[in-house]
């Protein structure tokens, strides 16, 4: 439904969707620190990397990262946006996200069959690796120790790696 004459007819929309997710996670991290009254030494960083040889497209941010609850209740449910959740709105009434519809992950399948998501929340001492194979709903989820995580997200953040299909320009 995302392609053709329905919702999206341009596969580059994945760039916008994942970049918006990175921006929202970074904005939320800063918002959380301000709400906690902590000194703001947080410097948001978003990196987008393309590896031509392996056809890997990565989006990395040092934002909030995701907990297992966020992954299960929002990321893996099409149309469920964490930012539209009543509990989230109550906790963060002044937060205004860019993304709203809960379809960012689904757009990834416009260009890739396999996706790896590595995420680390400040609320956990472990990172979560989520490997998604095709759009059929099968995935592998496992916890990793922090020393197996890249420096950009070691404290908190997310890396989404798309294995771009050969037929995609």
CSV table of N, CA and C in Angstrom, one decimal:
chain,number,residue,atom,x,y,z
A,1,UNK,N,0.8,-1.2,0.0
A,1,UNK,CA,0.0,0.0,0.0
A,1,UNK,C,0.8,1.3,0.0
A,2,UNK,N,2.1,1.1,0.4
A,2,UNK,CA,3.0,2.3,0.5
A,2,UNK,C,3.4,2.8,-0.9
A,3,UNK,N,3.4,1.9,-1.9
A,3,UNK,CA,3.9,2.2,-3.2
A,3,UNK,C,2.8,2.4,-4.2
A,4,UNK,N,3.2,2.8,-5.4
A,4,UNK,CA,2.2,3.0,-6.5
A,4,UNK,C,1.5,4.3,-6.3
A,5,UNK,N,0.2,4.3,-6.5
A,5,UNK,CA,-0.6,5.5,-6.4
A,5,UNK,C,-1.4,5.6,-5.1
A,6,UNK,N,-0.8,4.9,-4.0
A,6,UNK,CA,-1.5,5.0,-2.7
A,6,UNK,C,-0.8,6.1,-1.9
A,7,UNK,N,0.0,5.6,-0.9
A,7,UNK,CA,0.6,6.6,0.0
A,7,UNK,C,1.9,7.2,-0.5
A,8,UNK,N,2.8,6.4,-0.9
A,8,UNK,CA,4.1,6.9,-1.4
A,8,UNK,C,4.4,6.4,-2.8
A,9,UNK,N,4.8,7.2,-3.7
A,9,UNK,CA,5.2,6.8,-5.0
A,9,UNK,C,6.7,7.0,-5.3
A,10,UNK,N,7.5,7.4,-4.3
A,10,UNK,CA,8.9,7.7,-4.4
A,10,UNK,C,9.6,7.0,-3.2
A,11,UNK,N,10.5,6.0,-3.6
A,11,UNK,CA,11.1,5.2,-2.6
A,11,UNK,C,12.1,6.0,-1.7
A,12,UNK,N,12.5,7.2,-2.1
A,12,UNK,CA,13.4,8.0,-1.3
A,12,UNK,C,12.7,8.6,-0.1
A,13,UNK,N,11.4,8.4,0.1
A,13,UNK,CA,10.7,8.8,1.3
A,13,UNK,C,11.3,8.2,2.5
A,14,UNK,N,12.0,7.1,2.4
A,14,UNK,CA,12.6,6.4,3.5
A,14,UNK,C,13.6,7.3,4.2
A,15,UNK,N,14.3,8.1,3.3
A,15,UNK,CA,15.3,9.1,3.8
A,15,UNK,C,14.7,10.1,4.8
A,16,UNK,N,13.6,10.6,4.3
A,16,UNK,CA,12.8,11.6,5.1
A,16,UNK,C,12.3,11.0,6.4
A,17,UNK,N,11.7,9.8,6.3
A,17,UNK,CA,11.1,9.2,7.5
A,17,UNK,C,12.1,8.9,8.6
A,18,UNK,N,13.2,8.3,8.2
A,18,UNK,CA,14.2,7.9,9.2
A,18,UNK,C,15.0,9.1,9.7
A,19,UNK,N,15.2,10.1,8.9
A,19,UNK,CA,15.8,11.4,9.4
A,19,UNK,C,14.9,12.0,10.4
A,20,UNK,N,13.6,12.1,10.1
A,20,UNK,CA,12.6,12.6,11.0
A,20,UNK,C,12.7,11.9,12.4
A,21,UNK,N,12.7,10.6,12.3
A,21,UNK,CA,12.8,9.8,13.5
A,21,UNK,C,14.1,10.1,14.3
A,22,UNK,N,15.2,10.3,13.6
A,22,UNK,CA,16.4,10.7,14.3
A,22,UNK,C,16.3,12.1,15.0
A,23,UNK,N,15.7,13.0,14.3
A,23,UNK,CA,15.5,14.4,14.8
A,23,UNK,C,14.6,14.3,16.0
A,24,UNK,N,13.5,13.6,15.9
A,24,UNK,CA,12.6,13.5,17.1
A,24,UNK,C,13.2,12.9,18.3
A,25,UNK,N,14.0,11.8,18.1
A,25,UNK,CA,14.7,11.1,19.2
A,25,UNK,C,15.7,12.1,19.9
A,26,UNK,N,16.4,12.9,19.1
A,26,UNK,CA,17.3,13.8,19.6
A,26,UNK,C,16.6,15.0,20.3
A,27,UNK,N,15.5,15.5,19.7
A,27,UNK,CA,14.8,16.6,20.4
A,27,UNK,C,14.2,16.1,21.7
A,28,UNK,N,13.7,14.8,21.7
A,28,UNK,CA,13.1,14.3,23.0
A,28,UNK,C,14.2,14.1,24.0
A,29,UNK,N,15.4,13.7,23.7
A,29,UNK,CA,16.5,13.5,24.7
A,29,UNK,C,16.8,14.9,25.3
A,30,UNK,N,16.9,15.9,24.5
A,30,UNK,CA,17.1,17.3,25.1
A,30,UNK,C,15.9,17.7,25.9
A,31,UNK,N,14.7,17.4,25.5
A,31,UNK,CA,13.5,17.8,26.2
A,31,UNK,C,13.5,17.1,27.6
A,32,UNK,N,13.9,15.8,27.6
A,32,UNK,CA,14.0,15.0,28.9
A,32,UNK,C,15.0,15.6,29.8
A,33,UNK,N,16.1,16.0,29.3
A,33,UNK,CA,17.2,16.6,30.2
A,33,UNK,C,16.7,17.9,30.8
A,34,UNK,N,16.1,18.7,30.0
A,34,UNK,CA,15.6,20.0,30.5
A,34,UNK,C,14.5,19.7,31.6
A,35,UNK,N,13.6,18.8,31.3
A,35,UNK,CA,12.6,18.5,32.3
A,35,UNK,C,13.1,17.9,33.6
A,36,UNK,N,14.3,17.2,33.5
A,36,UNK,CA,14.9,16.7,34.7
A,36,UNK,C,15.7,17.7,35.5
A,37,UNK,N,15.9,18.9,34.9
A,37,UNK,CA,16.6,20.0,35.5
A,37,UNK,C,18.1,19.7,35.5
A,38,UNK,N,18.6,18.8,34.6
A,38,UNK,CA,20.0,18.5,34.5
A,38,UNK,C,20.7,19.6,33.6
A,39,UNK,N,21.9,19.8,33.9
A,39,UNK,CA,22.7,20.7,33.1
A,39,UNK,C,22.8,20.2,31.7
A,40,UNK,N,22.6,21.1,30.8
A,40,UNK,CA,22.5,20.6,29.4
A,40,UNK,C,23.8,20.6,28.7
A,41,UNK,N,24.5,19.5,28.7
A,41,UNK,CA,25.7,19.3,28.0
A,41,UNK,C,25.5,18.4,26.8
A,42,UNK,N,24.3,18.1,26.5
A,42,UNK,CA,23.9,17.1,25.4
A,42,UNK,C,24.1,17.8,24.1
A,43,UNK,N,24.8,17.2,23.2
A,43,UNK,CA,25.0,17.7,21.9
A,43,UNK,C,24.4,16.7,20.9
A,44,UNK,N,23.2,17.0,20.3
A,44,UNK,CA,22.6,16.0,19.4
A,44,UNK,C,23.4,15.8,18.2
A,45,UNK,N,23.5,14.5,17.8
A,45,UNK,CA,24.3,14.1,16.6
A,45,UNK,C,23.4,13.2,15.8
A,46,UNK,N,23.4,13.4,14.5
A,46,UNK,CA,22.7,12.5,13.5
A,46,UNK,C,23.7,12.2,12.4
A,47,UNK,N,23.9,11.0,12.1
A,47,UNK,CA,24.8,10.6,11.0
A,47,UNK,C,24.0,9.7,10.0
A,48,UNK,N,24.2,10.0,8.8
A,48,UNK,CA,23.7,9.1,7.7
A,48,UNK,C,24.9,8.6,6.9
A,49,UNK,N,25.0,7.3,6.8
A,49,UNK,CA,26.2,6.7,6.1
A,49,UNK,C,25.7,5.8,5.0
A,50,UNK,N,26.4,5.9,3.9
A,50,UNK,CA,26.2,5.0,2.8
A,50,UNK,C,27.5,4.2,2.5
A,51,UNK,N,27.4,2.9,2.5
A,51,UNK,CA,28.5,2.0,2.1
A,51,UNK,C,28.2,1.4,0.8
A,52,UNK,N,28.8,2.0,-0.2
A,52,UNK,CA,28.5,1.5,-1.6
A,52,UNK,C,28.8,0.0,-1.8
A,53,UNK,N,30.0,-0.4,-1.3
A,53,UNK,CA,30.4,-1.8,-1.6
A,53,UNK,C,29.4,-2.8,-1.0
A,54,UNK,N,28.9,-2.6,0.2
A,54,UNK,CA,28.0,-3.5,0.9
A,54,UNK,C,26.5,-3.1,0.7
A,55,UNK,N,26.3,-1.9,0.1
A,55,UNK,CA,25.0,-1.4,-0.1
A,55,UNK,C,24.2,-1.2,1.3
A,56,UNK,N,24.9,-0.8,2.3
A,56,UNK,CA,24.4,-0.5,3.6
A,56,UNK,C,24.1,1.0,3.8
A,57,UNK,N,22.9,1.3,4.1
A,57,UNK,CA,22.5,2.7,4.4
A,57,UNK,C,22.2,2.7,5.9
A,58,UNK,N,22.9,3.6,6.7
A,58,UNK,CA,22.7,3.6,8.1
A,58,UNK,C,22.3,5.0,8.6
A,59,UNK,N,21.4,5.0,9.5
A,59,UNK,CA,20.9,6.2,10.2
A,59,UNK,C,21.3,6.1,11.7
A,60,UNK,N,22.1,7.0,12.2
A,60,UNK,CA,22.6,6.9,13.6
A,60,UNK,C,22.3,8.2,14.3
A,61,UNK,N,21.7,8.1,15.5
A,61,UNK,CA,21.4,9.3,16.3
A,61,UNK,C,21.8,8.9,17.8
A,62,UNK,N,22.1,10.0,18.5
A,62,UNK,CA,22.4,9.8,19.9
A,62,UNK,C,21.2,10.3,20.8
A,63,UNK,N,20.0,10.1,20.3
A,63,UNK,CA,18.8,10.5,20.9
A,63,UNK,C,18.4,9.5,22.1
A,64,UNK,N,17.1,9.4,22.3
A,64,UNK,CA,16.7,8.6,23.5
A,64,UNK,C,16.9,7.1,23.4
A,65,UNK,N,17.0,6.6,22.2
A,65,UNK,CA,17.1,5.1,22.1
A,65,UNK,C,15.7,4.6,22.4
A,66,UNK,N,15.6,3.2,22.3
A,66,UNK,CA,14.3,2.6,22.5
A,66,UNK,C,14.4,1.5,23.6
A,67,UNK,N,13.3,1.4,24.4
A,67,UNK,CA,13.2,0.3,25.3
A,67,UNK,C,12.5,-0.8,24.6
A,68,UNK,N,12.4,-2.0,25.2
A,68,UNK,CA,11.7,-3.1,24.7
A,68,UNK,C,10.2,-2.8,24.6
A,69,UNK,N,9.7,-2.1,25.5
A,69,UNK,CA,8.3,-1.7,25.5
A,69,UNK,C,8.0,-0.8,24.3
A,70,UNK,N,8.9,0.2,24.0
A,70,UNK,CA,8.7,1.0,22.8
A,70,UNK,C,8.7,0.2,21.5
A,71,UNK,N,9.7,-0.7,21.5
A,71,UNK,CA,9.8,-1.5,20.3
A,71,UNK,C,8.5,-2.4,20.1
A,72,UNK,N,8.1,-3.0,21.1
A,72,UNK,CA,6.9,-3.9,21.0
A,72,UNK,C,5.6,-3.1,20.8
A,73,UNK,N,5.4,-2.1,21.5
A,73,UNK,CA,4.1,-1.3,21.4
A,73,UNK,C,4.0,-0.3,20.3
A,74,UNK,N,5.2,0.1,19.7
A,74,UNK,CA,5.1,1.2,18.7
A,74,UNK,C,5.9,0.8,17.5
A,75,UNK,N,7.2,0.6,17.6
A,75,UNK,CA,8.0,0.3,16.4
A,75,UNK,C,7.5,-0.8,15.5
A,76,UNK,N,7.1,-1.9,16.2
A,76,UNK,CA,6.7,-3.1,15.4
A,76,UNK,C,5.2,-3.1,15.1
A,77,UNK,N,4.5,-2.1,15.4
A,77,UNK,CA,3.1,-2.0,15.1
A,77,UNK,C,2.9,-0.9,14.1
A,78,UNK,N,2.5,-1.3,12.9
A,78,UNK,CA,2.3,-0.3,11.8
A,78,UNK,C,1.2,0.7,12.3
A,79,UNK,N,1.4,2.0,12.1
A,79,UNK,CA,0.5,3.0,12.4
A,79,UNK,C,0.4,3.4,13.9
A,80,UNK,N,1.3,2.8,14.7
A,80,UNK,CA,1.4,3.2,16.1
A,80,UNK,C,2.6,4.1,16.3
A,81,UNK,N,2.3,5.3,16.7
A,81,UNK,CA,3.4,6.3,17.0
A,81,UNK,C,3.5,6.5,18.5
A,82,UNK,N,4.7,6.4,19.0
A,82,UNK,CA,4.9,6.6,20.4
A,82,UNK,C,4.5,8.0,20.8
A,83,UNK,N,4.7,9.0,19.9
A,83,UNK,CA,4.4,10.4,20.2
A,83,UNK,C,2.9,10.7,20.2
A,84,UNK,N,2.1,9.8,19.7
A,84,UNK,CA,0.6,10.0,19.7
A,84,UNK,C,0.0,9.2,20.9
A,85,UNK,N,0.8,8.4,21.6
A,85,UNK,CA,0.3,7.7,22.7
A,85,UNK,C,-0.2,8.6,23.8
A,86,UNK,N,-1.3,8.3,24.4
A,86,UNK,CA,-1.9,9.2,25.5
A,86,UNK,C,-0.9,9.3,26.7
A,87,UNK,N,-0.3,8.2,27.1
A,87,UNK,CA,0.7,8.3,28.2
A,87,UNK,C,1.9,9.2,27.9
A,88,UNK,N,2.3,9.1,26.6
A,88,UNK,CA,3.5,10.0,26.2
A,88,UNK,C,3.0,11.4,26.2
A,89,UNK,N,1.9,11.7,25.7
A,89,UNK,CA,1.4,13.1,25.6
A,89,UNK,C,1.2,13.7,27.0
A,90,UNK,N,0.8,12.8,27.9
A,90,UNK,CA,0.6,13.3,29.3
A,90,UNK,C,1.9,13.6,30.0
A,91,UNK,N,2.9,12.7,29.7
A,91,UNK,CA,4.3,12.9,30.3
A,91,UNK,C,5.0,14.1,29.7
A,92,UNK,N,4.8,14.3,28.4
A,92,UNK,CA,5.5,15.4,27.7
A,92,UNK,C,4.5,16.2,26.9
A,93,UNK,N,3.7,17.0,27.6
A,93,UNK,CA,2.7,17.8,27.0
A,93,UNK,C,3.2,18.9,26.0
A,94,UNK,N,4.4,19.3,26.2
A,94,UNK,CA,5.0,20.4,25.4
A,94,UNK,C,5.9,19.9,24.3
A,95,UNK,N,6.0,18.6,24.1
A,95,UNK,CA,6.9,18.1,23.1
A,95,UNK,C,6.1,18.0,21.8
A,96,UNK,N,6.7,18.5,20.7
A,96,UNK,CA,6.1,18.5,19.4
A,96,UNK,C,7.0,17.8,18.4
A,97,UNK,N,6.6,16.5,18.1
A,97,UNK,CA,7.4,15.7,17.1
A,97,UNK,C,7.2,16.1,15.7
A,98,UNK,N,8.2,15.8,14.8
A,98,UNK,CA,8.0,16.0,13.4
A,98,UNK,C,7.2,14.8,12.9
A,99,UNK,N,7.6,13.6,13.2
A,99,UNK,CA,6.9,12.3,12.8
A,99,UNK,C,5.7,12.1,13.6
A,100,UNK,N,4.7,11.5,12.9
A,100,UNK,CA,3.4,11.4,13.6
A,100,UNK,C,2.6,10.1,13.3
A,101,UNK,N,3.0,9.4,12.2
A,101,UNK,CA,2.1,8.3,11.7
A,101,UNK,C,2.5,6.9,12.0
A,102,UNK,N,3.7,6.7,12.5
A,102,UNK,CA,4.1,5.3,12.8
A,102,UNK,C,4.3,4.4,11.7
A,103,UNK,N,4.9,5.0,10.6
A,103,UNK,CA,5.1,4.2,9.4
A,103,UNK,C,6.5,4.2,8.9
A,104,UNK,N,7.4,4.9,9.7
A,104,UNK,CA,8.8,5.0,9.3
A,104,UNK,C,9.5,3.7,9.0
A,105,UNK,N,9.3,2.7,9.9
A,105,UNK,CA,9.9,1.4,9.7
A,105,UNK,C,9.4,0.8,8.4
A,106,UNK,N,8.1,0.9,8.2
A,106,UNK,CA,7.5,0.2,7.0
A,106,UNK,C,8.1,0.8,5.7
A,107,UNK,N,8.4,2.0,5.7
A,107,UNK,CA,8.9,2.6,4.5
A,107,UNK,C,10.3,2.0,4.1
A,108,UNK,N,11.0,1.5,5.1
A,108,UNK,CA,12.3,0.9,4.8
A,108,UNK,C,12.2,-0.2,3.8
A,109,UNK,N,11.1,-0.9,3.8
A,109,UNK,CA,10.9,-2.1,2.9
A,109,UNK,C,10.7,-1.6,1.5
A,110,UNK,N,10.6,-0.3,1.2
A,110,UNK,CA,10.5,0.1,-0.1
A,110,UNK,C,11.9,-0.1,-0.8
A,111,UNK,N,13.0,-0.1,0.0
A,111,UNK,CA,14.3,-0.2,-0.6
A,111,UNK,C,15.1,-1.3,-0.1
A,112,UNK,N,14.7,-2.0,1.0
A,112,UNK,CA,15.5,-3.0,1.7
A,112,UNK,C,14.6,-4.2,2.1
A,113,UNK,N,15.2,-5.4,2.1
A,113,UNK,CA,14.5,-6.5,2.6
A,113,UNK,C,14.9,-6.8,4.0
A,114,UNK,N,16.1,-6.5,4.4
A,114,UNK,CA,16.7,-6.8,5.7
A,114,UNK,C,17.1,-5.5,6.4
A,115,UNK,N,16.7,-5.4,7.7
A,115,UNK,CA,17.0,-4.2,8.5
A,115,UNK,C,17.6,-4.6,9.8
A,116,UNK,N,18.6,-4.0,10.3
A,116,UNK,CA,19.1,-4.2,11.6
A,116,UNK,C,18.9,-2.9,12.4
A,117,UNK,N,18.4,-3.0,13.6
A,117,UNK,CA,18.2,-1.9,14.5
A,117,UNK,C,18.9,-2.1,15.8
A,118,UNK,N,19.9,-1.3,16.1
A,118,UNK,CA,20.6,-1.4,17.3
A,118,UNK,C,20.3,-0.2,18.2
A,119,UNK,N,19.7,-0.4,19.4
A,119,UNK,CA,19.3,0.8,20.1
A,119,UNK,C,19.7,0.6,21.6
A,120,UNK,N,19.9,1.7,22.2
A,120,UNK,CA,20.3,1.7,23.7
A,120,UNK,C,19.6,2.9,24.3
A,121,UNK,N,18.8,2.6,25.3
A,121,UNK,CA,18.1,3.6,26.1
A,121,UNK,C,18.9,3.9,27.4
A,122,UNK,N,18.8,5.1,27.9
A,122,UNK,CA,19.4,5.5,29.1
A,122,UNK,C,18.8,4.7,30.3
A,123,UNK,N,17.6,4.1,30.1
A,123,UNK,CA,17.0,3.4,31.1
A,123,UNK,C,17.5,1.9,31.3
A,124,UNK,N,18.4,1.5,30.4
A,124,UNK,CA,18.9,0.1,30.4
A,124,UNK,C,20.4,0.1,30.4
A,125,UNK,N,21.0,-0.9,31.0
A,125,UNK,CA,22.4,-1.1,30.8
A,125,UNK,C,22.8,-2.0,29.7
A,126,UNK,N,21.8,-2.4,28.9
A,126,UNK,CA,22.0,-3.3,27.8
A,126,UNK,C,21.5,-2.6,26.5
A,127,UNK,N,22.0,-2.9,25.4
A,127,UNK,CA,21.5,-2.5,24.1
A,127,UNK,C,20.6,-3.6,23.6
A,128,UNK,N,19.7,-3.2,22.6
A,128,UNK,CA,18.9,-4.2,22.0
A,128,UNK,C,19.2,-4.2,20.5
A,129,UNK,N,19.4,-5.4,20.0
A,129,UNK,CA,19.6,-5.6,18.5
A,129,UNK,C,18.3,-6.3,18.0
A,130,UNK,N,17.7,-5.6,17.0
A,130,UNK,CA,16.5,-6.2,16.4
A,130,UNK,C,16.9,-6.4,14.9
A,131,UNK,N,16.8,-7.6,14.5
A,131,UNK,CA,17.1,-8.0,13.1
A,131,UNK,C,15.7,-8.4,12.4
A,132,UNK,N,15.4,-7.6,11.4
A,132,UNK,CA,14.1,-7.8,10.7
A,132,UNK,C,14.4,-8.3,9.3
A,133,UNK,N,13.9,-9.5,8.9
A,133,UNK,CA,14.0,-10.1,7.6
A,133,UNK,C,12.7,-10.0,6.8
A,134,UNK,N,12.7,-9.2,5.8
A,134,UNK,CA,11.6,-9.0,5.0
A,134,UNK,C,10.4,-8.4,5.7
A,135,UNK,N,9.3,-8.1,5.1
A,135,UNK,CA,8.2,-7.4,5.7
A,135,UNK,C,7.2,-8.4,6.3
A,136,UNK,N,7.5,-9.7,6.3
A,136,UNK,CA,6.6,-10.7,6.7
A,136,UNK,C,6.3,-10.8,8.2
A,137,UNK,N,7.0,-10.0,9.0
A,137,UNK,CA,6.8,-9.9,10.5
A,137,UNK,C,7.7,-10.8,11.3
A,138,UNK,N,8.7,-11.4,10.7
A,138,UNK,CA,9.6,-12.2,11.4
A,138,UNK,C,10.8,-11.4,11.8
A,139,UNK,N,11.2,-11.6,13.0
A,139,UNK,CA,12.4,-10.8,13.5
A,139,UNK,C,13.1,-11.5,14.6
A,140,UNK,N,14.4,-11.1,14.9
A,140,UNK,CA,15.2,-11.7,16.0
A,140,UNK,C,15.5,-10.5,16.9
A,141,UNK,N,15.3,-10.7,18.1
A,141,UNK,CA,15.6,-9.6,19.1
A,141,UNK,C,16.5,-10.2,20.1
A,142,UNK,N,17.6,-9.5,20.4
A,142,UNK,CA,18.5,-10.0,21.5
A,142,UNK,C,19.2,-8.8,22.2
A,143,UNK,N,19.6,-9.0,23.4
A,143,UNK,CA,20.3,-8.0,24.2
A,143,UNK,C,21.8,-8.1,24.0
A,144,UNK,N,22.4,-7.0,23.9
A,144,UNK,CA,23.9,-6.9,23.8
A,144,UNK,C,24.5,-6.1,24.9
A,145,UNK,N,25.7,-6.5,25.3
A,145,UNK,CA,26.4,-5.7,26.3
A,145,UNK,C,26.8,-4.4,25.6
A,146,UNK,N,27.0,-3.3,26.4
A,146,UNK,CA,27.3,-2.0,25.8
A,146,UNK,C,28.6,-2.0,25.1
A,147,UNK,N,29.6,-2.8,25.4
A,147,UNK,CA,30.9,-2.8,24.8
A,147,UNK,C,30.8,-3.3,23.3
A,148,UNK,N,29.6,-3.9,22.9
A,148,UNK,CA,29.4,-4.3,21.5
A,148,UNK,C,28.7,-3.3,20.7
A,149,UNK,N,28.5,-2.1,21.3
A,149,UNK,CA,27.8,-1.0,20.6
A,149,UNK,C,28.7,0.1,20.2
A,150,UNK,N,28.5,0.7,19.0
A,150,UNK,CA,29.3,1.8,18.5
A,150,UNK,C,29.3,2.9,19.5
A,151,UNK,N,30.3,3.7,19.5
A,151,UNK,CA,30.5,4.9,20.4
A,151,UNK,C,29.3,5.8,20.3
A,152,UNK,N,28.8,6.0,19.1
A,152,UNK,CA,27.7,7.0,19.0
A,152,UNK,C,26.5,6.8,19.8
A,153,UNK,N,26.2,5.5,20.1
A,153,UNK,CA,25.0,5.2,20.8
A,153,UNK,C,25.3,4.4,22.1
A,154,UNK,N,26.5,4.4,22.6
A,154,UNK,CA,26.9,3.7,23.8
A,154,UNK,C,26.1,4.1,25.0
A,155,UNK,N,25.8,5.4,25.2
A,155,UNK,CA,25.1,5.9,26.3
A,155,UNK,C,23.6,5.8,26.0
A,156,UNK,N,23.2,6.2,24.8
A,156,UNK,CA,21.8,6.2,24.4
A,156,UNK,C,21.8,6.6,22.9
A,157,UNK,N,20.8,6.0,22.2
A,157,UNK,CA,20.7,6.3,20.8
A,157,UNK,C,20.3,5.1,20.0
A,158,UNK,N,20.2,5.3,18.7
A,158,UNK,CA,19.8,4.2,17.8
A,158,UNK,C,20.5,4.2,16.5
A,159,UNK,N,20.8,3.0,16.0
A,159,UNK,CA,21.4,2.9,14.6
A,159,UNK,C,20.4,2.0,13.8
A,160,UNK,N,20.0,2.5,12.7
A,160,UNK,CA,19.1,1.7,11.8
A,160,UNK,C,19.9,1.4,10.6
A,161,UNK,N,20.2,0.2,10.2
A,161,UNK,CA,21.0,-0.2,9.1
A,161,UNK,C,20.1,-0.9,8.1
A,162,UNK,N,20.0,-0.4,6.9
A,162,UNK,CA,19.2,-1.0,5.8
A,162,UNK,C,20.2,-1.6,4.8
A,163,UNK,N,19.9,-2.9,4.5
A,163,UNK,CA,20.6,-3.6,3.5
A,163,UNK,C,19.9,-3.4,2.1
A,164,UNK,N,20.3,-2.4,1.4
A,164,UNK,CA,19.6,-1.9,0.2
A,164,UNK,C,19.7,-2.9,-0.9
A,165,UNK,N,18.5,-3.2,-1.5
A,165,UNK,CA,18.4,-4.2,-2.6
A,165,UNK,C,19.2,-3.7,-3.8
A,166,UNK,N,19.8,-4.6,-4.6
A,166,UNK,CA,20.6,-4.3,-5.7
A,166,UNK,C,19.8,-3.6,-6.8
A,167,UNK,N,18.4,-3.8,-6.8
A,167,UNK,CA,17.6,-3.1,-7.9
A,167,UNK,C,17.2,-1.7,-7.5
A,168,UNK,N,17.7,-1.2,-6.4
A,168,UNK,CA,17.3,0.2,-6.0
A,168,UNK,C,18.5,1.1,-6.3
A,169,UNK,N,18.2,2.2,-6.9
A,169,UNK,CA,19.2,3.2,-7.2
A,169,UNK,C,19.3,4.2,-6.0
